Amino acid sequence: MRHFDLVIIGTGSGNSIPTEAMAGWQIAILEKGTFGGTCLNVGCIPTKMFVHTADQAAAPANARKLGVDAHTDAVHWPEIRDRVFGRIDPIAEGGRNWRANENANVTVYEGTARFLDAHTIDTGTGETITADRIVVAAGSRPSIPDIADLDTTGFHTSDTVMRLDELPESLIIVGSGFIASEFAHVFSSFGVDVTVIARSNLLLRHEDLEIAERFTSVAKSKWNVLLQRKTTRAEKTATGVRLHLEGPNGAETVEAQQLLVATGRQPNSDLLDVAKAGIETHDDGRVKVDEFQRTSQPHIFALGDISSDHQLKHVANHEARVVQHNLLHPDEPKASDHRFVPAAVFSSPQIASVGLTEEQAKERGIRYVTASQAYASIAYGWAMEDTTGFAKLLADPATGQLLGAHIIGPQASTVIQPLIQAMSFGLDAKSMAQGQYWIHPAMPELVENALLNLPLD
Ligand SMILES: Cc1cc2nc3c(=O)[nH]c(=O)nc-3n(C[C@H](O)[C@H](O)[C@H](O)COP(=O)(O)OP(=O)(O)OC[C@H]3O[C@@H](n4cnc5c(N)ncnc54)[C@H](O)[C@@H]3O)c2cc1C
Ligand SMILES: NC(=O)c1ccc[n+]([C@@H]2O[C@H](COP(=O)([O-])OP(=O)(O)OC[C@H]3O[C@@H](n4cnc5c(N)ncnc54)[C@H](O)[C@@H]3O)[C@@H](O)[C@H]2O)c1
């Protein structure tokens, strides 16, 4: 049985761990799917390539209010799809070849790995290996809700919907989180008739309430948004799919050519039989880790979607850097920093957030003040004729330290970055607003004005 100094399970963020400083270590990398993991192959990167294209396709429809007549002539789905994956697929293949053939100390096993005990792993390739140290970076997968006959009806998840043969005329999306909101924007901008089905009374209900309310209201004006609906059964039709729903109006049905299920992602700890290694998990299947990313077995680390509260690539990357350091410097371990984790929803409008929502601040009994600033109130917002976007800040009135920032509107994911920086480095709102120039008349004036409006003590 071959023995390794280090075994890494999963080639998403885990693949960035081997470094020059580990050149003397024998390392095994185990992967059951496509090299590079979710973000590269079926997540952040392809979705944002589709989102950018969707933004372009949707732009002409917004030009009339500026006095420009323009229209999108055609959306060439196969061309868009093949451009996206024509760029991504070779990166995945190149990464695999590099690790498999050009890293003398790395052995790649391509199979579904399972723990046999705390040091022994069945690689799923017919070979069993042992290791001194192990990194579990096996990510998550779409979680499929219990809807009668869903399996026999056929449906897509984010893993498959970007590779459709052709653009459907209509699409039902079950779910109302990140993936539902981003794909609703992509497909509706490409001319697809989109229906979004949500269990609750809001889309993106994890966001600050005012942001979720604004997003839901804008979404209703563009998509067929059905709130407070339970999907009870799915059915195949001659042209696609029919869903049976129960909601405020009683029983009803909706039909479309294609169905996308986007109801969250579950950690892959079950596929790995982590219990056999004595690795403890939370009730939702996430592997338990301490601040150094160590599992309940001190020689086994975990990172990213399989263990994190945040299913976000920048968090998985951060945790991978922490694990890399802790493998190399076990006597001086670093802790992960999860204080101010930002996130963005790349829909239309875009949303970006960091820190506490107003509801969380209330729940925790934290003293706070808020300020909101509309894009419509700043010069660049006039230029864009934006009527729905705003920034909302929460701050500690005594110290001026920011507690949370939430932006809905154009380029929100970029506009929020100085606020993330201020929170991370402890810069108070007044110093931030008054201690630097803000380019006029640029979009970050939204942030400057919101900061100045905070009613601090
Ligand atoms: C549609 C979509 C869009 C997203 N967009 C964004 C975004 O814009 N920004 C953002 O920050 N995040 C985004 N995310 C989330 C982001 O992709 C994930 O948080 C991130 O990729 C997680 O990285 P990871 O290394 O933990 O897992 P992964 O990248 O999933 O890597 C895990 C790897 O382990 C392999 N594996 C699993 N089980 C086994 C096993 N038993 N044996 C061997 N190998 C195994 C898997 O095949 C996979 O390759 C998106 C996710 C999706 C689905
Ligand atoms: N831009 C980004 O950073 C980005 C983009 C896409 C995905 N992601 C990550 O991937 C994760 C998964 O995305 P997601 O949109 O699938 O999950 P999500 O957690 O954002 O949303 C899941 C939604 O499905 C709903 N839901 C759950 N079970 C349901 C059921 N049985 N019937 C109907 N609705 C149900 C939930 O109420 C929720 O609204 C996200 O949490 C996020 O961390 C990030």
Coordinates of C-alpha atoms and ligand atoms in Angstrom, one line a residue:
M1 CA 0.0 0.0 0.0
R2 CA 1.5 3.3 -1.0
H3 CA 2.1 5.9 1.7
F4 CA 2.0 9.7 1.2
D5 CA 3.1 12.7 3.3
L6 CA 0.0 14.5 2.2
V7 CA -3.3 13.5 0.5
I8 CA -5.6 16.2 -0.8
I9 CA -9.2 15.3 -1.7
G10 CA -10.7 17.6 -4.2
T11 CA -9.0 19.7 -6.9
G12 CA -11.1 22.9 -6.5
S13 CA -9.4 25.1 -3.9
G14 CA -7.4 22.1 -2.7
N15 CA -5.4 22.0 -5.9
S16 CA -3.7 25.3 -4.9
I17 CA -2.1 23.8 -1.7
P18 CA 1.0 22.0 -3.1
T19 CA 3.8 24.5 -3.3
E20 CA 7.5 24.7 -4.0
A21 CA 8.1 24.4 -0.2
M22 CA 6.5 20.9 -0.4
A23 CA 8.8 19.7 -3.1
G24 CA 10.2 17.1 -0.8
W25 CA 6.8 15.7 0.1
Q26 CA 5.1 12.8 -1.6
I27 CA 1.6 14.2 -2.4
A28 CA -1.6 12.5 -3.7
I29 CA -4.4 14.5 -5.2
L30 CA -7.8 12.8 -5.5
E31 CA -10.6 13.9 -7.8
K32 CA -13.8 12.3 -8.8
G33 CA -14.9 14.8 -11.4
T34 CA -13.5 17.5 -13.6
F35 CA -10.1 18.9 -12.5
G36 CA -10.5 22.4 -11.0
G37 CA -13.7 21.9 -9.2
T38 CA -17.0 23.9 -9.1
C39 CA -15.9 27.5 -9.5
L40 CA -13.9 26.9 -12.6
N41 CA -16.1 24.3 -14.3
V42 CA -19.7 24.9 -13.2
G43 CA -19.7 27.8 -10.9
C44 CA -18.4 31.4 -10.5
I45 CA -16.4 31.6 -13.7
P46 CA -18.8 30.3 -16.4
T47 CA -21.8 31.9 -14.7
K48 CA -20.1 35.3 -14.7
M49 CA -19.1 34.9 -18.3
F50 CA -22.8 34.3 -19.1
V51 CA -23.9 37.2 -16.8
H52 CA -21.6 39.6 -18.6
T53 CA -23.1 38.5 -21.9
A54 CA -26.6 38.8 -20.5
D55 CA -25.8 42.4 -19.3
Q56 CA -24.9 43.2 -22.9
A57 CA -28.0 41.6 -24.3
A58 CA -30.2 43.5 -21.8
A59 CA -28.5 46.9 -22.3
P60 CA -30.5 48.0 -25.4
A61 CA -33.8 47.5 -23.5
N62 CA -32.5 50.1 -21.0
A63 CA -31.3 52.6 -23.6
R64 CA -34.7 54.1 -24.5
K65 CA -34.9 56.0 -21.2
L66 CA -31.7 57.6 -22.1
G67 CA -33.1 58.7 -25.5
V68 CA -31.4 55.9 -27.5
D69 CA -33.3 53.4 -29.6
A70 CA -31.5 50.1 -29.7
H71 CA -32.4 46.5 -29.8
T72 CA -30.8 43.1 -29.4
D73 CA -31.0 41.4 -32.8
A74 CA -30.2 37.8 -31.9
V75 CA -28.7 35.8 -29.1
H76 CA -26.5 33.0 -30.6
W77 CA -26.7 30.5 -27.7
P78 CA -24.4 27.8 -29.1
E79 CA -21.8 30.5 -29.9
I80 CA -22.0 32.0 -26.4
R81 CA -21.9 28.5 -24.7
D82 CA -19.0 27.3 -26.8
R83 CA -17.0 30.6 -26.2
V84 CA -17.4 30.2 -22.5
F85 CA -16.5 26.5 -22.3
G86 CA -14.0 26.8 -25.1
R87 CA -12.0 28.9 -22.7
I88 CA -12.7 27.0 -19.5
D89 CA -12.4 23.3 -20.6
P90 CA -8.8 23.7 -21.7
I91 CA -7.9 25.3 -18.4
A92 CA -9.3 22.3 -16.5
E93 CA -7.5 19.9 -18.8
G94 CA -4.3 21.9 -18.6
G95 CA -4.4 21.9 -14.8
R96 CA -4.9 18.2 -14.8
N97 CA -2.0 17.5 -17.1
W98 CA 0.3 19.8 -15.2
R99 CA -0.4 18.0 -11.9
A100 CA -0.5 14.5 -13.4
N101 CA 2.5 14.8 -15.7
E102 CA 4.7 17.7 -14.7
N103 CA 4.8 17.6 -10.8
A104 CA 7.3 14.9 -10.0
N105 CA 6.2 14.6 -6.3
V106 CA 2.4 14.6 -7.1
T107 CA 0.3 11.5 -8.0
V108 CA -3.2 12.1 -9.3
Y109 CA -5.9 9.5 -8.6
E110 CA -9.2 10.0 -10.5
G111 CA -12.0 8.2 -8.6
T112 CA -14.4 8.8 -5.8
A113 CA -12.4 8.7 -2.6
R114 CA -13.7 7.2 0.7
F115 CA -12.1 7.1 4.1
L116 CA -11.5 3.6 5.5
D117 CA -10.0 4.9 8.7
A118 CA -8.3 8.1 9.9
H119 CA -5.1 7.5 7.8
T120 CA -6.4 5.1 5.0
I121 CA -8.3 6.1 1.9
D122 CA -9.8 4.0 -0.9
T123 CA -9.1 6.2 -3.9
G124 CA -11.9 4.8 -5.9
T125 CA -9.5 3.6 -8.6
G126 CA -8.8 0.2 -7.2
E127 CA -5.9 1.4 -5.1
T128 CA -5.9 2.1 -1.3
I129 CA -3.4 4.6 0.1
T130 CA -2.3 5.9 3.5
A131 CA -1.2 9.3 4.6
D132 CA 0.4 11.3 7.5
R133 CA -1.7 14.3 6.8
I134 CA -5.0 14.8 4.8
V135 CA -6.8 17.8 3.4
V136 CA -10.5 17.4 2.8
A137 CA -11.5 19.9 0.1
A138 CA -14.3 17.9 -1.5
G139 CA -16.8 20.8 -1.9
S140 CA -20.6 20.5 -2.2
R141 CA -23.2 19.5 -4.8
P142 CA -26.7 20.7 -5.7
S143 CA -29.2 19.6 -3.2
I144 CA -32.4 18.2 -4.8
P145 CA -35.7 18.9 -3.0
D146 CA -38.3 16.2 -2.4
I147 CA -40.8 16.9 -5.2
A148 CA -42.9 13.9 -6.4
D149 CA -41.8 12.6 -9.8
L150 CA -39.0 15.1 -10.2
D151 CA -36.5 12.4 -11.2
T152 CA -38.7 10.9 -13.9
T153 CA -39.6 14.4 -15.2
G154 CA -36.0 15.4 -15.8
F155 CA -34.5 18.7 -14.7
H156 CA -31.3 20.7 -14.8
T157 CA -29.1 22.0 -12.0
S158 CA -26.4 24.6 -12.3
D159 CA -24.1 21.7 -13.2
T160 CA -25.9 21.1 -16.5
V161 CA -28.0 24.2 -17.5
M162 CA -25.1 26.1 -19.0
R163 CA -24.4 23.4 -21.5
L164 CA -28.0 23.2 -22.9
D165 CA -28.1 22.2 -26.6
E166 CA -30.4 25.1 -27.4
L167 CA -31.9 28.1 -25.7
P168 CA -35.4 27.1 -24.4
E169 CA -38.4 29.4 -25.0
S170 CA -39.4 29.2 -21.4
L171 CA -37.7 28.1 -18.1
I172 CA -39.0 27.5 -14.6
I173 CA -36.5 28.0 -11.8
V174 CA -37.3 26.4 -8.4
G175 CA -35.5 28.3 -5.7
S176 CA -34.9 31.9 -4.8
G177 CA -31.3 32.3 -3.8
F178 CA -28.0 33.1 -5.5
I179 CA -28.2 30.6 -8.4
A180 CA -31.9 31.3 -9.1
S181 CA -31.4 35.0 -9.2
E182 CA -28.3 34.9 -11.4
F183 CA -29.7 32.4 -14.0
A184 CA -33.1 34.3 -14.1
H185 CA -31.2 37.3 -15.2
V186 CA -29.1 35.4 -17.7
F187 CA -31.9 33.5 -19.4
S188 CA -34.5 36.3 -19.3
S189 CA -31.9 38.7 -20.9
F190 CA -31.5 36.1 -23.7
G191 CA -35.2 36.3 -24.4
V192 CA -36.3 33.2 -22.4
D193 CA -39.7 33.5 -20.6
V194 CA -38.6 32.9 -16.9
T195 CA -40.8 31.8 -14.0
V196 CA -39.2 31.8 -10.5
I197 CA -40.8 29.8 -7.8
A198 CA -40.0 30.7 -4.2
R199 CA -41.2 29.1 -1.0
S200 CA -41.1 32.3 1.0
N201 CA -42.5 35.8 0.4
L202 CA -39.2 37.2 -0.8
L203 CA -36.4 36.4 -3.2
L204 CA -32.8 36.4 -1.7
R205 CA -34.2 36.5 1.8
H206 CA -30.8 36.0 3.3
E207 CA -30.1 39.6 2.4
D208 CA -30.9 42.7 4.5
L209 CA -34.7 42.9 4.4
E210 CA -34.9 46.2 2.5
I211 CA -32.5 44.9 -0.1
A212 CA -34.4 41.6 -0.5
E213 CA -37.7 43.6 -0.8
R214 CA -36.3 45.9 -3.4
F215 CA -34.8 43.0 -5.4
T216 CA -38.1 41.1 -5.3
S217 CA -40.0 44.1 -6.4
V218 CA -37.7 44.7 -9.4
A219 CA -37.7 40.9 -10.2
K220 CA -41.5 40.9 -10.3
S221 CA -41.4 43.5 -13.0
K222 CA -39.2 41.3 -15.2
W223 CA -39.9 37.7 -14.5
N224 CA -43.0 35.7 -13.5
V225 CA -42.3 35.5 -9.8
L226 CA -44.4 33.1 -7.8
L227 CA -43.9 33.6 -4.0
Q228 CA -45.1 31.4 -1.1
R229 CA -45.4 28.4 -3.4
K230 CA -44.8 24.8 -2.5
T231 CA -43.9 22.6 -5.4
T232 CA -45.7 19.3 -4.9
R233 CA -45.3 17.4 -8.1
A234 CA -43.4 17.5 -11.4
E235 CA -44.8 16.1 -14.6
K236 CA -43.4 15.6 -18.1
T237 CA -45.4 17.1 -20.9
A238 CA -45.1 16.8 -24.7
T239 CA -43.2 20.1 -24.8
G240 CA -41.3 20.1 -21.5
V241 CA -42.4 20.1 -17.9
R242 CA -45.4 21.0 -15.7
L243 CA -45.1 21.7 -12.0
H244 CA -48.0 21.4 -9.6
L245 CA -47.9 24.1 -6.9
E246 CA -49.8 25.0 -3.8
G247 CA -49.9 28.6 -2.6
P248 CA -52.0 31.5 -1.5
N249 CA -54.4 31.0 -4.5
G250 CA -54.7 27.3 -3.8
A251 CA -53.5 24.6 -6.3
E252 CA -52.1 25.8 -9.6
T253 CA -49.8 24.6 -12.4
V254 CA -47.0 26.2 -14.4
E255 CA -45.4 24.9 -17.5
A256 CA -42.2 25.5 -19.4
Q257 CA -39.8 23.9 -21.8
Q258 CA -37.0 23.5 -19.2
L259 CA -36.7 23.2 -15.4
L260 CA -33.8 24.4 -13.3
V261 CA -33.6 23.3 -9.7
A262 CA -31.6 25.8 -7.6
T263 CA -32.4 25.0 -4.0
G264 CA -29.1 25.1 -2.3
R265 CA -26.0 22.9 -2.1
Q266 CA -25.1 20.1 0.3
P267 CA -21.6 19.3 1.5
N268 CA -20.0 16.2 0.0
S269 CA -19.0 14.7 3.4
D270 CA -21.4 11.7 2.9
L271 CA -19.6 10.6 -0.3
L272 CA -16.4 10.5 1.6
D273 CA -17.6 8.4 4.6
V274 CA -15.9 10.9 6.9
A275 CA -17.4 9.1 10.0
K276 CA -15.0 6.2 9.3
A277 CA -12.1 8.6 9.9
G278 CA -13.6 9.9 13.1
I279 CA -14.3 13.3 11.5
E280 CA -17.2 15.0 13.2
T281 CA -19.8 16.8 11.1
H282 CA -22.6 19.4 11.9
D283 CA -26.2 18.3 11.4
D284 CA -26.2 19.7 7.9
G285 CA -23.3 17.5 6.9
R286 CA -20.6 20.2 7.1
V287 CA -17.3 19.0 8.5
K288 CA -16.5 20.6 11.9
V289 CA -13.3 22.6 11.9
D290 CA -11.5 24.8 14.4
E291 CA -10.1 28.3 13.6
F292 CA -7.0 26.6 12.1
Q293 CA -9.2 24.5 9.7
R294 CA -8.4 21.3 11.7
T295 CA -11.1 18.7 11.9
S296 CA -11.7 16.6 15.0
Q297 CA -8.7 14.6 13.8
P298 CA -5.7 16.9 14.2
H299 CA -3.9 15.5 11.2
I300 CA -6.9 16.1 8.9
F301 CA -7.8 19.6 7.7
A302 CA -10.9 20.7 5.8
L303 CA -11.7 23.8 3.8
G304 CA -14.2 25.4 1.5
D305 CA -17.8 24.3 0.8
I306 CA -17.4 21.0 2.7
S307 CA -16.8 22.7 6.0
S308 CA -17.5 26.4 5.6
D309 CA -20.5 28.6 6.7
H310 CA -19.9 30.4 3.5
Q311 CA -20.2 28.6 0.1
L312 CA -18.0 31.2 -1.6
K313 CA -14.8 30.8 -3.6
H314 CA -13.0 33.7 -2.0
V315 CA -13.6 32.0 1.4
A316 CA -12.4 28.6 0.1
N317 CA -9.3 30.3 -1.3
H318 CA -8.6 32.0 2.0
E319 CA -9.0 28.8 3.9
A320 CA -6.7 27.0 1.4
R321 CA -4.0 29.5 2.1
V322 CA -4.5 29.0 5.9
V323 CA -4.3 25.2 5.5
Q324 CA -1.2 25.5 3.3
H325 CA 0.5 27.6 6.0
N326 CA -0.5 25.3 8.8
L327 CA 0.8 22.2 7.0
L328 CA 4.1 23.9 6.5
H329 CA 4.3 25.6 10.0
P330 CA 2.5 23.3 12.4
D331 CA 4.1 25.0 15.4
E332 CA 3.0 28.5 14.4
P333 CA -0.5 27.9 13.0
K334 CA -2.6 30.7 11.5
A335 CA -6.3 31.1 12.1
S336 CA -8.8 31.8 9.4
D337 CA -10.3 35.3 9.3
H338 CA -14.0 35.1 8.8
R339 CA -14.9 38.5 10.3
F340 CA -16.0 40.4 7.2
V341 CA -16.9 38.0 4.4
P342 CA -18.5 39.8 1.5
A343 CA -20.8 38.3 -1.1
A344 CA -22.3 39.5 -4.4
V345 CA -25.3 38.3 -6.4
F346 CA -24.5 38.9 -10.0
S347 CA -28.1 39.4 -11.1
S348 CA -29.9 42.5 -12.4
P349 CA -29.8 44.6 -10.3
Q350 CA -26.5 43.4 -8.7
I351 CA -26.3 43.0 -4.9
A352 CA -23.3 43.1 -2.7
S353 CA -23.1 42.8 1.0
V354 CA -20.7 42.5 3.9
G355 CA -21.2 42.3 7.7
L356 CA -24.5 42.5 9.6
T357 CA -27.9 43.0 8.1
E358 CA -30.2 45.3 10.1
E359 CA -32.2 42.2 11.2
Q360 CA -29.0 40.5 12.6
A361 CA -28.0 43.7 14.4
K362 CA -31.4 43.8 16.1
E363 CA -31.4 40.2 17.0
R364 CA -28.0 40.5 18.6
G365 CA -29.1 43.6 20.5
I366 CA -26.2 45.6 19.0
R367 CA -26.6 49.4 19.1
Y368 CA -26.5 50.7 15.5
V369 CA -27.5 53.6 13.2
T370 CA -28.2 53.3 9.5
A371 CA -28.0 55.5 6.5
S372 CA -29.3 54.8 3.0
Q373 CA -28.3 56.6 -0.2
A374 CA -30.0 56.1 -3.5
Y375 CA -28.1 55.9 -6.8
A376 CA -30.7 58.4 -8.0
S377 CA -29.3 61.0 -5.6
I378 CA -25.7 61.0 -7.0
A379 CA -24.5 62.4 -10.3
Y380 CA -23.5 59.1 -11.8
G381 CA -27.0 57.7 -10.9
W382 CA -28.5 60.7 -12.8
A383 CA -26.4 59.7 -15.8
M384 CA -27.6 56.2 -15.7
E385 CA -31.2 57.2 -14.8
D386 CA -31.2 54.6 -12.1
T387 CA -34.4 54.6 -10.1
T388 CA -34.1 51.4 -7.9
G389 CA -30.5 51.2 -6.5
F390 CA -29.3 52.2 -3.1
A391 CA -26.6 51.6 -0.5
K392 CA -27.4 51.0 3.1
L393 CA -24.8 51.2 5.9
L394 CA -25.0 50.2 9.5
A395 CA -22.5 51.6 12.0
D396 CA -21.8 51.8 15.7
P397 CA -22.9 55.3 16.6
A398 CA -20.3 55.6 19.3
T399 CA -17.2 54.6 17.4
G400 CA -18.2 55.1 13.8
Q401 CA -17.1 51.6 13.0
L402 CA -19.0 50.1 10.2
L403 CA -21.1 47.0 11.1
G404 CA -22.6 46.2 7.7
A405 CA -22.9 47.4 4.1
H406 CA -25.5 46.4 1.6
I407 CA -25.7 47.7 -2.0
I408 CA -28.2 47.0 -4.7
G409 CA -27.6 48.6 -8.1
P410 CA -25.1 49.0 -10.9
Q411 CA -21.6 47.6 -10.2
A412 CA -22.6 46.9 -6.6
S413 CA -19.9 44.2 -6.3
T414 CA -17.2 46.7 -7.2
V415 CA -18.7 49.8 -5.4
I416 CA -18.7 47.9 -2.1
Q417 CA -15.0 47.1 -2.0
P418 CA -13.8 50.2 -0.1
L419 CA -16.4 49.4 2.6
I420 CA -15.0 45.9 2.9
Q421 CA -11.5 47.4 3.2
A422 CA -12.7 49.9 5.9
M423 CA -14.3 47.1 8.0
S424 CA -11.3 44.8 7.6
F425 CA -8.8 47.5 8.7
G426 CA -11.0 49.2 11.3
L427 CA -11.3 52.5 9.5
D428 CA -14.2 54.5 11.0
A429 CA -17.0 56.1 8.8
K430 CA -16.0 59.7 9.4
S431 CA -12.3 59.2 8.7
M432 CA -13.2 57.2 5.6
A433 CA -15.6 59.8 4.2
Q434 CA -13.5 62.8 5.0
G435 CA -9.9 61.6 4.9
Q436 CA -9.6 61.0 1.2
Y437 CA -10.7 62.4 -2.2
W438 CA -13.7 60.7 -3.9
I439 CA -13.5 61.0 -7.7
H440 CA -16.3 63.2 -9.0
P441 CA -18.7 62.3 -10.5
A442 CA -18.0 58.5 -10.1
M443 CA -20.2 55.8 -8.6
P444 CA -18.3 55.5 -5.3
E445 CA -19.8 58.9 -4.4
L446 CA -22.7 56.7 -3.4
V447 CA -20.6 55.3 -0.6
E448 CA -19.1 58.7 0.4
N449 CA -22.6 60.3 0.8
A450 CA -24.0 57.3 2.7
L451 CA -21.0 57.5 5.1
L452 CA -21.6 61.3 5.6
N453 CA -25.3 60.6 6.3
L454 CA -24.7 58.2 9.2
P455 CA -26.2 59.8 12.3
L456 CA -23.2 59.1 14.5
D457 CA -23.1 60.3 18.2
Ligands
LIG1 C1 -23.5 28.2 -10.2 C2 -22.5 28.6 -9.2 C3 -22.1 29.9 -9.2 C4 -21.2 30.4 -8.2 N1 -20.7 31.6 -8.3 C5 -19.9 32.1 -7.3 C6 -19.4 33.4 -7.3 O1 -19.7 34.2 -8.2 N2 -18.5 33.8 -6.4 C7 -18.2 33.0 -5.4 O2 -17.4 33.4 -4.5 N3 -18.6 31.7 -5.3 C8 -19.5 31.2 -6.2 N4 -19.9 30.0 -6.2 C9 -19.5 29.1 -5.1 C10 -18.1 28.5 -5.4 O3 -18.1 27.9 -6.6 C11 -17.7 27.5 -4.3 O4 -17.8 28.1 -3.0 C12 -16.3 27.0 -4.4 O5 -16.1 26.5 -5.7 C13 -16.0 25.9 -3.4 O6 -14.7 25.4 -3.6 P1 -14.2 24.1 -2.9 O7 -12.8 24.0 -3.2 O8 -14.7 24.0 -1.5 O9 -15.0 22.9 -3.7 P2 -15.0 22.5 -5.2 O10 -14.5 23.5 -6.1 O11 -16.4 22.0 -5.4 O12 -14.0 21.3 -5.3 C14 -14.3 20.1 -4.7 C15 -13.8 19.0 -5.6 O13 -13.9 17.7 -4.9 C16 -14.3 16.7 -5.7 N5 -14.8 15.6 -4.9 C17 -15.9 15.6 -4.2 N6 -16.1 14.5 -3.5 C18 -15.0 13.7 -3.9 C19 -14.6 12.4 -3.5 N7 -15.3 11.6 -2.7 N8 -13.4 12.0 -4.1 C20 -12.7 12.7 -4.9 N9 -13.0 14.0 -5.2 C21 -14.2 14.5 -4.7 C22 -15.3 17.4 -6.6 O14 -15.4 16.7 -7.8 C23 -14.7 18.8 -6.8 O15 -13.9 18.8 -8.0 C24 -20.8 29.5 -7.2 C25 -21.3 28.2 -7.1 C26 -22.1 27.7 -8.1 C27 -22.6 26.3 -8.1
LIG2 N1 -22.4 35.1 -6.7 C1 -22.1 34.1 -5.8 O1 -21.2 34.3 -5.0 C2 -22.7 32.8 -5.9 C3 -23.5 32.4 -7.1 C4 -24.1 31.2 -7.1 C5 -24.0 30.3 -6.0 N2 -23.2 30.7 -4.9 C6 -23.1 29.8 -3.8 O2 -23.7 28.6 -4.0 C7 -24.7 28.3 -3.0 C8 -25.8 27.6 -3.6 O3 -26.7 28.5 -4.3 P1 -28.2 28.3 -4.3 O4 -28.8 29.5 -5.0 O5 -28.6 26.9 -4.8 O6 -28.5 28.3 -2.8 P2 -29.1 29.5 -1.8 O7 -28.9 29.0 -0.4 O8 -28.6 30.8 -2.2 O9 -30.6 29.5 -2.1 C9 -31.4 28.3 -2.1 C10 -32.8 28.7 -2.2 O10 -33.6 27.6 -2.3 C11 -34.7 27.7 -1.5 N3 -35.1 26.3 -1.2 C12 -34.5 25.4 -0.4 N4 -35.2 24.2 -0.4 C13 -36.3 24.4 -1.2 C14 -37.4 23.6 -1.6 N5 -37.5 22.3 -1.2 N6 -38.3 24.1 -2.5 C15 -38.2 25.4 -2.9 N7 -37.2 26.2 -2.5 C16 -36.2 25.7 -1.7 C17 -34.2 28.4 -0.3 O11 -35.3 29.0 0.4 C18 -33.3 29.4 -0.9 O12 -34.1 30.6 -1.3 C19 -25.0 29.7 -2.4 O13 -25.4 29.6 -1.1 C20 -23.8 30.5 -2.6 O14 -23.0 30.5 -1.4 C21 -22.6 31.9 -4.9

